[in-house]
XYZ file of C-alpha atoms in Angstrom:
742
model
C -12.325 -9.108 105.209
C -13.716 -5.561 106.016
C -17.288 -6.653 105.577
C -17.017 -9.455 108.177
C -19.269 -9.232 111.111
C -18.263 -10.040 114.677
C -20.369 -11.997 117.095
C -19.744 -12.645 120.774
C -21.598 -15.300 122.995
C -21.377 -18.349 125.079
C -21.586 -21.676 123.343
C -24.549 -23.439 124.899
C -24.806 -26.765 122.993
C -23.393 -28.352 119.821
C -26.364 -29.894 117.839
C -24.300 -31.531 115.135
C -20.521 -31.940 114.438
C -18.871 -33.608 111.471
C -15.652 -35.066 112.777
C -14.096 -35.482 109.245
C -14.351 -31.791 108.248
C -15.145 -29.973 111.522
C -18.399 -28.387 110.215
C -20.625 -27.770 113.319
C -24.042 -26.595 113.991
C -24.320 -24.845 117.459
C -26.523 -22.647 119.680
C -25.000 -19.602 121.316
C -26.351 -17.309 123.839
C -25.509 -13.582 122.999
C -26.955 -12.425 126.293
C -29.232 -9.925 124.528
C -32.627 -11.366 123.794
C -32.570 -14.336 125.910
C -33.100 -16.570 122.739
C -30.445 -18.877 121.498
C -28.908 -18.087 118.068
C -27.744 -20.840 115.531
C -24.190 -20.496 114.268
C -22.632 -22.787 111.684
C -19.142 -23.382 110.352
C -15.955 -24.763 111.619
C -15.958 -24.659 115.403
C -13.144 -27.147 116.018
C -12.196 -27.593 119.505
C -14.846 -25.115 120.895
C -16.600 -26.611 124.053
C -20.135 -25.901 125.411
C -19.585 -23.286 128.159
C -16.985 -21.323 126.541
C -17.240 -17.763 125.530
C -16.318 -17.166 121.835
C -15.695 -14.273 119.663
C -16.606 -15.287 116.149
C -15.889 -13.738 112.772
C -18.206 -14.505 109.821
C -21.187 -13.314 108.112
C -25.068 -13.336 108.598
C -27.213 -15.704 106.421
C -30.660 -16.786 106.147
C -31.743 -20.640 105.946
C -34.873 -21.435 104.252
C -35.778 -24.031 106.902
C -33.865 -22.797 110.115
C -33.977 -18.950 109.540
C -31.494 -16.529 110.555
C -27.849 -17.946 111.382
C -24.369 -16.815 111.801
C -21.738 -18.579 109.482
C -18.438 -18.721 111.288
C -15.162 -18.170 109.354
C -13.018 -18.267 112.423
C -13.236 -17.763 116.206
C -11.104 -17.187 119.172
C -11.921 -18.152 122.905
C -12.520 -15.260 125.196
C -12.504 -15.960 128.950
C -16.077 -15.441 130.393
C -16.525 -12.209 132.502
C -19.480 -12.980 134.603
C -19.564 -15.414 137.550
C -22.456 -17.310 135.856
C -20.379 -17.486 132.675
C -17.255 -18.725 134.634
C -19.415 -21.436 136.420
C -20.872 -22.650 133.356
C -17.396 -22.663 131.608
C -15.690 -24.531 134.332
C -18.640 -27.138 134.715
C -18.991 -27.906 130.925
C -16.565 -30.828 131.101
C -13.831 -28.779 129.744
C -11.377 -29.432 132.598
C -11.077 -33.066 133.783
C -11.998 -33.323 137.436
C -14.362 -30.277 137.483
C -18.210 -30.919 136.918
C -20.906 -28.747 137.750
C -21.058 -29.380 141.382
C -17.178 -28.491 141.784
C -17.616 -25.531 139.445
C -20.182 -24.113 141.591
C -17.994 -24.585 144.812
C -14.934 -22.923 143.099
C -16.825 -19.996 141.856
C -18.632 -19.427 145.122
C -15.168 -19.379 146.855
C -13.220 -17.180 144.372
C -15.980 -15.280 142.377
C -14.727 -13.284 139.555
C -11.024 -14.216 140.395
C -11.790 -17.726 139.777
C -9.860 -18.066 136.373
C -7.032 -15.926 137.390
C -6.345 -18.197 140.337
C -6.486 -21.425 138.288
C -4.127 -19.688 135.731
C -1.617 -17.881 138.204
C -1.849 -19.677 141.565
C -3.665 -23.116 141.198
C -2.247 -24.217 144.616
C -5.092 -21.928 146.198
C -7.606 -24.374 144.906
C -7.049 -26.432 148.068
C -9.043 -23.632 149.997
C -12.186 -24.981 148.206
C -14.034 -27.607 150.524
C -13.583 -30.964 149.073
C -10.635 -30.285 146.897
C -7.363 -32.020 148.096
C -3.826 -31.406 146.850
C -4.024 -34.420 144.473
C -7.129 -33.217 142.688
C -5.989 -29.541 142.745
C -2.710 -30.675 140.849
C -4.873 -32.589 138.374
C -6.906 -29.599 137.639
C -3.833 -27.452 137.129
C -2.412 -29.871 134.737
C -5.689 -30.258 132.817
C -5.907 -26.454 132.613
C -2.358 -26.051 131.268
C -2.883 -29.142 128.726
C -6.154 -27.463 127.551
C -4.434 -24.238 126.840
C -1.629 -26.005 124.859
C -4.255 -28.019 122.863
C -6.160 -24.982 122.221
C -3.040 -23.371 120.760
C -2.475 -26.384 118.307
C -6.196 -26.261 117.536
C -6.249 -22.733 116.572
C -3.240 -23.280 114.222
C -4.823 -26.425 112.756
C -8.216 -24.826 112.311
C -7.399 -23.572 108.887
C -6.530 -26.937 107.541
C -9.705 -28.501 108.745
C -8.225 -31.048 111.121
C -10.894 -32.641 113.702
C -10.835 -31.959 117.389
C -9.996 -35.624 118.300
C -6.977 -35.678 115.863
C -5.719 -32.261 117.213
C -5.827 -33.806 120.666
C -3.915 -36.966 119.454
C -1.202 -34.642 117.673
C -0.729 -32.787 120.975
C -0.577 -35.971 123.066
C 2.045 -37.335 120.640
C 4.407 -34.347 120.407
C 3.275 -32.057 123.189
C 5.344 -28.762 122.974
C 6.744 -29.704 119.673
C 3.361 -30.190 118.035
C 3.273 -27.003 116.121
C 6.812 -27.537 114.837
C 6.170 -30.855 113.585
C 3.168 -29.953 111.923
C 4.679 -27.085 110.144
C 8.075 -28.757 109.230
C 7.301 -32.516 108.903
C 3.737 -32.971 108.254
C 4.037 -36.330 106.654
C 5.256 -37.670 109.868
C 1.758 -37.304 111.177
C 0.564 -40.091 108.936
C 3.073 -42.607 110.244
C 2.942 -41.448 113.888
C -0.716 -40.453 114.626
C -3.660 -42.894 114.337
C -6.493 -41.308 112.545
C -4.279 -39.169 110.263
C -3.950 -40.829 106.950
C -1.814 -39.430 104.072
C -4.601 -37.420 102.715
C -5.042 -35.319 105.966
C -1.202 -34.895 106.299
C -1.038 -33.949 102.494
C -3.807 -31.314 103.210
C -1.739 -29.858 106.251
C 1.487 -30.056 104.080
C -0.206 -27.808 101.299
C -1.316 -25.317 103.892
C 2.091 -25.025 105.252
C 3.648 -24.607 101.825
C 5.288 -27.897 101.049
C 5.542 -28.253 97.211
C 3.376 -30.596 95.189
C 6.311 -32.495 93.788
C 8.354 -32.570 96.896
C 10.160 -36.017 97.197
C 9.104 -36.208 100.693
C 5.362 -35.965 99.598
C 5.958 -38.780 96.952
C 7.729 -41.105 99.316
C 5.023 -40.618 101.833
C 2.274 -41.079 99.237
C 3.764 -44.390 98.135
C 3.892 -45.580 101.524
C 0.237 -44.612 101.959
C -0.773 -46.508 98.922
C 0.889 -49.757 100.285
C -0.656 -49.072 103.578
C -4.124 -48.803 101.959
C -3.535 -51.963 100.130
C -2.652 -53.763 103.322
C -6.074 -52.583 104.782
C -7.739 -54.262 101.814
C -5.819 -57.586 102.693
C -2.631 -57.372 100.285
C 0.749 -57.970 101.713
C 2.455 -56.476 98.815
C 1.650 -54.629 95.595
C 3.156 -55.376 92.106
C 5.445 -52.601 91.308
C 3.591 -51.486 88.117
C 0.394 -51.224 90.094
C 1.943 -49.235 92.842
C 3.585 -46.816 90.467
C 0.232 -46.357 88.675
C -1.534 -46.046 91.969
C 1.066 -43.496 92.938
C 0.840 -41.283 89.889
C -3.104 -41.215 90.204
C -3.094 -40.418 93.995
C -0.324 -37.664 93.913
C -0.939 -36.185 90.336
C 2.843 -36.173 89.598
C 5.065 -37.436 86.751
C 5.694 -41.105 86.627
C 9.366 -40.457 86.459
C 9.343 -38.731 89.790
C 7.189 -41.667 91.379
C 9.855 -44.242 89.913
C 12.773 -42.296 91.431
C 11.180 -41.826 94.787
C 10.230 -45.571 94.865
C 13.902 -46.318 94.194
C 14.973 -44.150 97.238
C 12.537 -45.833 99.440
C 13.914 -49.275 98.365
C 17.359 -48.280 99.275
C 16.187 -47.354 102.701
C 16.277 -50.275 105.239
C 13.065 -48.874 106.845
C 11.340 -47.925 103.512
C 10.160 -50.807 101.307
C 11.338 -54.222 100.101
C 11.259 -55.083 96.281
C 11.491 -58.883 95.555
C 10.401 -61.220 92.426
C 7.445 -63.489 93.406
C 5.009 -65.456 91.536
C 1.858 -63.525 90.499
C -1.306 -63.934 92.787
C -3.209 -65.252 89.655
C -0.583 -67.796 88.644
C 0.746 -65.631 85.760
C 4.216 -64.417 85.107
C 6.549 -63.496 88.191
C 5.977 -59.802 89.388
C 8.190 -57.538 91.296
C 6.430 -57.238 94.658
C 6.799 -54.071 96.784
C 6.299 -54.842 100.530
C 6.189 -52.394 103.541
C 8.977 -53.775 105.616
C 6.894 -55.363 108.516
C 4.813 -57.425 106.148
C 7.987 -58.723 104.221
C 9.674 -59.685 107.436
C 6.373 -61.473 108.921
C 5.961 -63.466 105.579
C 9.561 -64.585 105.533
C 9.483 -65.261 109.275
C 6.163 -67.019 109.260
C 7.147 -69.418 106.350
C 10.477 -70.099 108.026
C 8.848 -70.833 111.434
C 6.325 -73.226 109.954
C 9.146 -75.061 108.065
C 11.255 -75.156 111.215
C 8.365 -76.811 113.296
C 7.674 -79.199 110.481
C 11.383 -80.187 110.126
C 12.454 -80.501 113.752
C 13.398 -84.008 115.030
C 12.060 -83.276 118.528
C 8.640 -84.429 119.586
C 6.787 -83.249 122.691
C 4.088 -85.782 122.335
C 6.179 -89.019 121.311
C 3.471 -91.309 122.671
C 1.321 -91.009 119.675
C 4.039 -92.023 117.192
C 3.504 -95.687 117.964
C 0.249 -95.853 119.690
C -2.499 -98.560 119.080
C -5.038 -96.311 117.211
C -7.787 -98.845 117.455
C -7.395 -99.002 121.259
C -7.037 -95.187 121.474
C -10.151 -94.366 119.431
C -12.109 -96.987 121.217
C -11.284 -95.534 124.520
C -12.280 -92.172 123.085
C -15.580 -93.583 121.760
C -16.486 -94.973 125.142
C -15.515 -91.723 126.720
C -17.504 -89.401 124.378
C -20.392 -91.945 123.448
C -19.695 -91.183 119.829
C -17.550 -92.814 117.161
C -15.599 -90.661 114.721
C -16.227 -90.610 111.150
C -13.075 -91.861 108.798
C -12.182 -88.327 107.823
C -12.455 -87.080 111.539
C -10.307 -90.142 112.662
C -7.666 -89.039 109.960
C -7.736 -85.554 111.443
C -7.162 -86.784 114.887
C -4.134 -88.912 113.840
C -2.741 -86.011 111.856
C -2.855 -83.421 114.655
C -1.408 -85.893 117.157
C 1.442 -87.143 114.954
C 2.595 -84.123 112.622
C 4.040 -81.011 114.015
C 1.827 -78.737 111.964
C -1.578 -79.553 110.557
C -4.618 -77.776 109.314
C -8.335 -78.967 109.818
C -11.008 -77.265 107.742
C -14.661 -77.652 106.761
C -18.017 -76.037 106.834
C -20.578 -75.917 109.402
C -22.169 -79.257 110.612
C -19.256 -81.502 109.543
C -17.989 -82.106 112.906
C -14.937 -79.766 113.179
C -15.710 -78.987 116.856
C -16.192 -82.594 117.754
C -12.985 -83.505 116.114
C -11.108 -80.804 117.973
C -12.559 -82.057 121.304
C -11.452 -85.500 120.429
C -7.846 -84.317 119.806
C -7.826 -82.519 123.066
C -9.155 -85.473 124.975
C -6.589 -87.723 123.669
C -3.741 -85.436 124.049
C -4.746 -84.795 127.706
C -5.164 -88.544 128.349
C -1.291 -88.763 127.612
C -0.667 -85.977 129.988
C 0.280 -83.521 127.190
C -0.022 -79.733 127.867
C -2.648 -78.275 125.688
C -3.090 -74.632 125.034
C -6.320 -73.462 123.367
C -6.559 -70.010 121.451
C -8.768 -68.059 119.070
C -8.584 -64.619 117.512
C -11.527 -63.167 119.315
C -13.013 -63.331 122.827
C -16.253 -64.918 121.635
C -14.431 -67.578 119.545
C -12.116 -68.277 122.515
C -15.165 -68.702 124.966
C -16.904 -71.171 122.500
C -13.674 -73.178 122.339
C -13.526 -73.333 126.137
C -17.246 -74.490 126.251
C -16.551 -77.110 123.572
C -13.400 -78.715 125.128
C -14.066 -78.068 128.758
C -10.414 -76.562 128.942
C -9.334 -72.951 129.427
C -9.225 -71.094 126.124
C -7.807 -67.424 125.498
C -7.510 -65.043 122.815
C -4.227 -65.208 120.781
C -3.293 -61.686 122.139
C -3.789 -62.751 125.682
C -1.857 -66.060 125.037
C 1.016 -64.288 123.810
C 0.796 -61.453 126.304
C 1.247 -58.732 123.793
C 2.716 -55.678 125.531
C 2.371 -51.941 124.487
C 3.873 -51.401 121.195
C 2.840 -54.936 120.066
C 5.690 -57.014 121.230
C 4.877 -60.405 122.534
C 5.999 -61.767 125.933
C 6.263 -65.263 124.341
C 8.369 -65.706 121.119
C 11.169 -67.872 119.684
C 13.451 -66.993 122.583
C 10.841 -67.567 125.107
C 8.410 -70.103 123.692
C 5.022 -71.184 125.170
C 5.113 -74.229 127.559
C 2.799 -76.294 125.402
C 2.907 -79.681 123.694
C -0.122 -79.105 121.645
C -1.337 -75.659 120.568
C -4.930 -75.477 118.975
C -6.177 -72.258 117.281
C -9.617 -72.067 116.236
C -11.130 -69.766 113.609
C -7.838 -69.653 111.888
C -9.305 -68.055 108.845
C -9.311 -64.739 110.851
C -5.496 -64.792 111.487
C -3.733 -62.149 109.507
C -0.066 -62.322 108.540
C 1.358 -60.264 111.380
C -0.644 -62.070 114.291
C -0.093 -65.519 112.725
C 3.697 -64.778 112.657
C 3.672 -63.871 116.353
C 1.806 -66.813 117.120
C 3.826 -69.479 115.297
C 6.981 -67.791 116.524
C 6.033 -68.729 120.095
C 5.332 -72.583 119.355
C 8.216 -74.358 120.890
C 10.257 -76.870 118.666
C 8.796 -80.229 118.901
C 5.355 -78.982 120.041
C 2.311 -79.617 117.652
C 0.359 -76.724 115.990
C -3.248 -77.305 114.882
C -4.810 -74.595 112.829
C -8.741 -75.133 112.650
C -11.022 -72.823 110.353
C -13.293 -72.745 107.584
C -11.299 -71.653 104.497
C -14.540 -70.741 102.403
C -15.234 -67.914 104.875
C -14.022 -64.324 104.135
C -10.323 -63.965 104.884
C -8.994 -61.991 107.806
C -9.686 -58.328 108.162
C -5.797 -57.733 108.298
C -3.414 -58.397 105.544
C -2.847 -61.943 104.234
C -4.643 -65.248 103.578
C -2.856 -67.293 105.983
C -5.298 -70.286 106.298
C -5.639 -70.457 102.509
C -1.832 -70.298 102.027
C -1.228 -73.068 104.420
C -3.764 -75.254 102.533
C -2.284 -74.468 99.162
C -1.695 -77.422 96.825
C 1.805 -78.693 96.805
C 2.636 -77.035 100.181
C 4.325 -78.809 103.068
C 1.537 -78.464 105.667
C -0.743 -81.585 106.012
C -4.466 -81.132 106.033
C -7.871 -82.662 106.366
C -10.935 -81.167 104.885
C -14.183 -82.434 106.529
C -16.974 -82.705 104.094
C -19.625 -84.982 105.363
C -22.738 -83.179 106.862
C -23.823 -85.099 110.067
C -27.429 -86.073 110.210
C -28.412 -83.855 113.167
C -26.880 -80.883 111.230
C -28.893 -81.668 108.057
C -32.114 -80.930 109.950
C -30.814 -77.356 110.353
C -31.932 -74.763 107.763
C -29.000 -72.597 108.784
C -26.428 -75.422 107.914
C -28.118 -76.880 104.857
C -28.455 -73.215 103.447
C -24.762 -72.397 104.240
C -23.670 -75.507 102.200
C -26.157 -74.596 99.354
C -24.691 -70.964 99.254
C -21.128 -72.411 99.243
C -22.001 -74.724 96.319
C -23.542 -71.851 94.334
C -27.132 -72.677 95.062
C -29.793 -70.242 96.345
C -30.867 -70.763 99.864
C -34.329 -72.348 100.613
C -36.460 -69.596 102.290
C -39.734 -71.203 102.723
C -40.974 -74.036 104.944
C -38.211 -73.730 107.468
C -38.540 -72.666 111.019
C -34.945 -71.160 111.402
C -34.267 -69.506 108.044
C -36.510 -66.694 106.675
C -36.474 -64.281 103.840
C -38.390 -60.819 104.003
C -38.538 -59.635 100.456
C -38.115 -55.823 100.145
C -36.589 -54.467 96.965
C -36.085 -50.859 98.105
C -32.735 -50.426 99.841
C -34.059 -47.929 102.506
C -37.032 -49.903 103.183
C -35.036 -53.011 103.576
C -32.853 -51.318 106.089
C -35.790 -50.064 108.142
C -37.408 -53.503 107.970
C -33.969 -55.136 109.154
C -34.298 -52.867 112.323
C -37.777 -53.774 112.877
C -37.018 -57.476 112.724
C -34.000 -57.318 114.850
C -35.286 -54.951 117.575
C -39.037 -55.947 117.775
C -40.131 -58.908 115.805
C -37.519 -61.541 116.678
C -37.498 -60.561 120.435
C -41.324 -60.804 120.502
C -41.610 -64.153 118.571
C -38.596 -66.051 119.942
C -37.896 -64.353 123.294
C -34.400 -63.099 122.256
C -32.520 -60.152 123.711
C -32.053 -57.632 120.945
C -28.659 -56.431 122.281
C -27.100 -59.899 123.445
C -28.747 -62.443 121.171
C -29.414 -60.687 117.787
C -26.760 -59.277 115.431
C -27.577 -57.247 112.173
C -24.813 -58.053 109.753
C -24.530 -55.929 106.534
C -22.149 -56.120 103.518
C -21.412 -52.450 103.542
C -20.847 -49.785 106.081
C -22.291 -46.874 104.167
C -25.830 -46.340 102.635
C -29.309 -46.665 103.923
C -28.786 -50.455 104.621
C -25.150 -50.030 105.721
C -23.937 -50.546 109.301
C -23.351 -46.776 109.968
C -27.010 -45.896 109.300
C -28.561 -49.011 110.835
C -26.632 -48.553 114.092
C -28.305 -45.058 114.603
C -31.757 -46.556 113.919
C -31.068 -49.580 116.221
C -29.784 -47.295 119.017
C -32.956 -45.376 119.012
C -34.922 -48.327 119.725
C -32.793 -50.473 121.873
C -30.897 -47.749 123.996
C -32.961 -44.693 123.339
C -31.899 -41.299 125.007
C -33.594 -40.752 128.439
C -33.008 -37.877 130.983
C -31.669 -40.197 133.632
C -29.254 -42.138 131.136
C -25.827 -40.300 130.721
C -24.730 -39.765 127.362
C -21.839 -38.244 125.440
C -21.978 -36.820 121.911
C -18.820 -37.220 119.895
C -18.874 -36.177 116.177
C -21.956 -37.459 114.596
C -22.381 -40.166 117.282
C -24.027 -40.356 120.649
C -22.661 -42.905 123.216
C -24.842 -43.903 126.044
C -24.750 -46.373 129.112
C -25.981 -49.705 127.621
C -24.669 -49.101 124.239
C -23.218 -52.128 122.269
C -19.915 -50.924 120.826
C -16.888 -52.390 118.932
C -13.139 -51.250 118.954
C -12.109 -50.208 115.364
C -8.219 -50.148 115.615
C -5.738 -52.402 117.354
C -4.512 -50.545 120.571
C -1.645 -52.332 122.377
C -1.744 -49.607 125.213
C -5.299 -50.363 126.538
C -6.366 -53.252 128.873
C -4.156 -55.961 130.093
C -2.713 -57.112 126.550
C -4.211 -54.544 124.380
C -7.628 -54.080 122.714
C -7.991 -55.267 119.216
C -9.894 -54.365 116.151
C -13.250 -56.231 116.450
C -13.460 -56.495 120.127
C -17.142 -55.928 121.048
C -18.447 -54.672 124.533
C -21.146 -52.781 126.285
C -20.883 -49.274 127.782
C -21.100 -49.659 131.497
C -20.467 -46.269 132.817
C -20.114 -42.713 131.641
C -18.378 -40.108 133.882
C -18.881 -36.479 132.521
C -16.567 -35.047 135.178
C -13.757 -37.398 134.416
C -14.578 -37.178 130.655
C -14.375 -41.062 130.457
C -16.554 -43.910 129.592
C -16.055 -47.666 130.476
C -16.629 -50.644 128.173
C -17.091 -54.291 129.444
C -15.683 -56.411 126.611
C -16.685 -60.017 125.566
C -13.850 -60.996 127.548
C -15.162 -59.637 130.668
C -12.417 -56.940 130.819
C -13.418 -53.301 131.964
C -11.555 -50.813 129.452
C -11.669 -47.141 130.032
C -11.883 -44.542 127.197
C -11.165 -40.780 127.516
C -13.859 -38.834 125.637
C -10.956 -37.722 123.220
C -10.425 -41.393 122.278
C -14.053 -42.083 121.388
C -13.123 -42.285 117.574
C -11.528 -45.766 118.383
C -15.239 -46.999 119.259
C -18.164 -47.532 116.803
C -21.678 -48.861 117.580
C -22.003 -52.645 117.235
C -25.758 -53.154 116.852
C -25.089 -53.582 113.282
C -21.731 -54.738 112.051
C -20.311 -55.298 108.659
C -19.930 -59.091 107.658
C -16.080 -58.609 107.745
C -16.102 -57.360 111.400
C -18.404 -60.394 112.449
C -15.736 -62.949 111.625
C -15.004 -65.563 114.462
C -18.128 -64.542 116.235
C -21.364 -66.578 116.620
C -24.699 -65.186 117.614
C -28.024 -66.955 118.421
C -29.725 -65.118 115.490
C -28.404 -63.003 112.577
C -30.376 -60.498 110.409
C -28.727 -59.820 107.015
C -29.968 -57.011 104.706
C -29.004 -58.080 101.154
C -29.903 -55.254 98.882
C -28.938 -54.057 95.321
C -27.237 -51.023 96.590
C -24.463 -53.415 97.829
C -24.201 -54.885 94.385
C -20.302 -54.544 94.056
C -19.798 -56.312 97.411
C -22.150 -59.182 96.919
C -20.023 -62.472 96.777
C -20.690 -65.973 97.698
C -18.094 -66.018 100.688
C -19.561 -62.821 101.945
C -23.194 -64.283 102.330
C -21.743 -67.697 103.439
C -19.777 -66.019 106.244
C -23.013 -64.066 107.267
C -25.134 -67.279 107.403
C -22.459 -69.250 109.266
C -22.478 -66.795 112.106
C -25.864 -67.852 113.220
C -26.273 -70.545 115.812
C -30.075 -71.000 115.484
C -31.627 -68.390 113.317
C -31.153 -66.391 110.023
C -33.291 -63.662 108.664
C -32.339 -62.295 105.148
C -34.120 -58.844 104.303
C -33.867 -57.795 100.891
C -34.249 -58.645 97.179
C -34.111 -62.076 95.577
C -32.041 -60.443 92.819
C -29.395 -59.421 95.349
C -29.288 -62.820 96.994
C -28.909 -64.596 93.461
C -25.990 -62.078 92.802
C -24.205 -62.887 96.010
C -24.688 -66.559 95.390
C -23.495 -66.611 91.727
C -20.376 -64.310 92.311
C -17.162 -66.046 93.275
C -14.745 -63.865 95.088
C -12.837 -61.988 92.248
C -9.009 -62.237 92.611
C -6.658 -63.557 95.252
C -4.981 -61.146 97.803
C -1.369 -60.387 96.782
C 0.533 -62.723 99.163
C 3.534 -64.989 98.500
C 3.301 -66.955 101.715
C 2.403 -70.247 99.882
C 5.358 -69.798 97.529
C 7.725 -69.236 100.628
C 6.159 -72.237 102.523
C 7.203 -74.446 99.484
C 10.798 -73.169 99.961
C 10.713 -70.622 97.011
C 13.177 -67.808 96.914
C 13.392 -64.646 94.584
C 16.627 -66.171 93.197
C 14.528 -68.811 91.529
C 13.396 -66.072 88.988
C 16.790 -64.917 88.231
C 17.106 -66.824 84.921
C 13.475 -66.263 83.879
């Protein structure tokens, strides 16, 4: 440590910051030569305008020249009026921007920081500062000090700024104590901290590698990771193997700790179920919420099917010839036989499923069901998992439709206002885009359907399954199950003229799409991944708007198989933002980690947050940044549901740009035009249902960009392996005791 150099200076700006590991490149003013100096290293929590005392070493970079490599730093309060003004006006303290900082320092001079620290009530002496704002500034100053303390403690273990803020908001004064003594709690309690980060912290505070607490937390993390990949459970053998690999400990210790978790009512549940691939029964290990939801959902569906009550009794003995004749006269269209069967099913059976691909008349069938139900004065409630899908359902039926979350009035914490004890006042509940319903949301929804009411699930089972755990629609359609269903297969004549529709069905049948001679389906061949990514950006941002008069932000969506790589959503978002919402002096912006947010940016929520908005904001919600306030450190997003949602700057890791989305994230949405890079670098991801889902998101136009070889791979590859779910088994009335003799 003796050869460490010390550098003091004011942090002028951060040019790059990696939120994952805290590595930062910044420019500081040392006050000597007038030139700014480059410093690199971990500057977690440091804000522009702060005076820093940095320890580290000098180095020379071949491209950037002399720089200072920071090992650690402390904040030093600025000693000059100019420094104080810059410090206060940097956005560090909520409620003080450059103008107010100028007023405060003009009034108090060099005593400014002492006044805020020791006697903040005196701030009321400053013109324009009332008691309310004064109190807010004092509170923000105290919070900032406390967060700094936590940050300095966490600096050595490489926790990012935003996560340190979250830790503080969760535990406040107990933050350091929790981090030191119960670091694995962080993984369960704080969004953005997974087991791996908690494990790194635990190592740094001296928790042993083979601690049972560590192993139990690691096993729960492995199950949680598997639920992110869609599984409701993991077979016990696979979980043990995953645990050994993740934790690098003995198998015996993992087995013992798994037994401890199974004995804990809030730990895990072990139960024998049929294997997902139809082989011998397996011992399934569930996280408790998924086990409860699976049992509950199966029980609720069977309850609805078995209830003798009927809230639409008129359809049990209706004259169907007369009813369908009235409908045809009203709509001007006669239903095809399979559509007719679906209409009868939905109106006479308590739970039913309607599935089928594009152009097969699902939408018109739903409209017909709603028309007939309303003609008999039934109360019809319409819902879909996303705002866009709900809007489309409303346009189609001429009736109000909402998201499932709004329908159930989810409250902070995720509990619903409507449930088994307070069911929805509806005779018929129609849920569109049901392939997107994950196990937890489907359970909440079905619980809220009143006994005797009818539930119709509508969706395309050949699309990708839900982002969350489960394969609810597929399980409801499983052979031998109790839920009646109709699959529409006939493509209507007007739909046959659409290249988008015909190619979607070709892909779904294992045939390559036709990419020549169509005016709504194109292929731009580009074998190199990086060039394909750039070409996709050019097509989306320039060529399509110029040729078809489309708005690149509102009408065109780039959909990609992967998040990473030169043709992945992360990289393409940066390129698309440069073209569609470039930086301009008059447009406010906020740099957060490696991203920049600007007014006009298209963004998406990347986690469920039940605390925001009227009924929560959910993973996949898309919107546009409408305002950005540097003084209040807050930006506002108007979502697809026309709701204004505020985000503090320290919450921006909940948002990602949405000019390009992964195909998984696009489920349930429709766009006038989609541009899809299909490249060899995404080889492991290329599957038929992935490409099919991407193509079926387009209403009018599809452009594929990439290699014919990659498209061929996607068309040929049928999704490998089912998700681990036992819902179909439970729907058939199966119980774990059924395997006791086997």
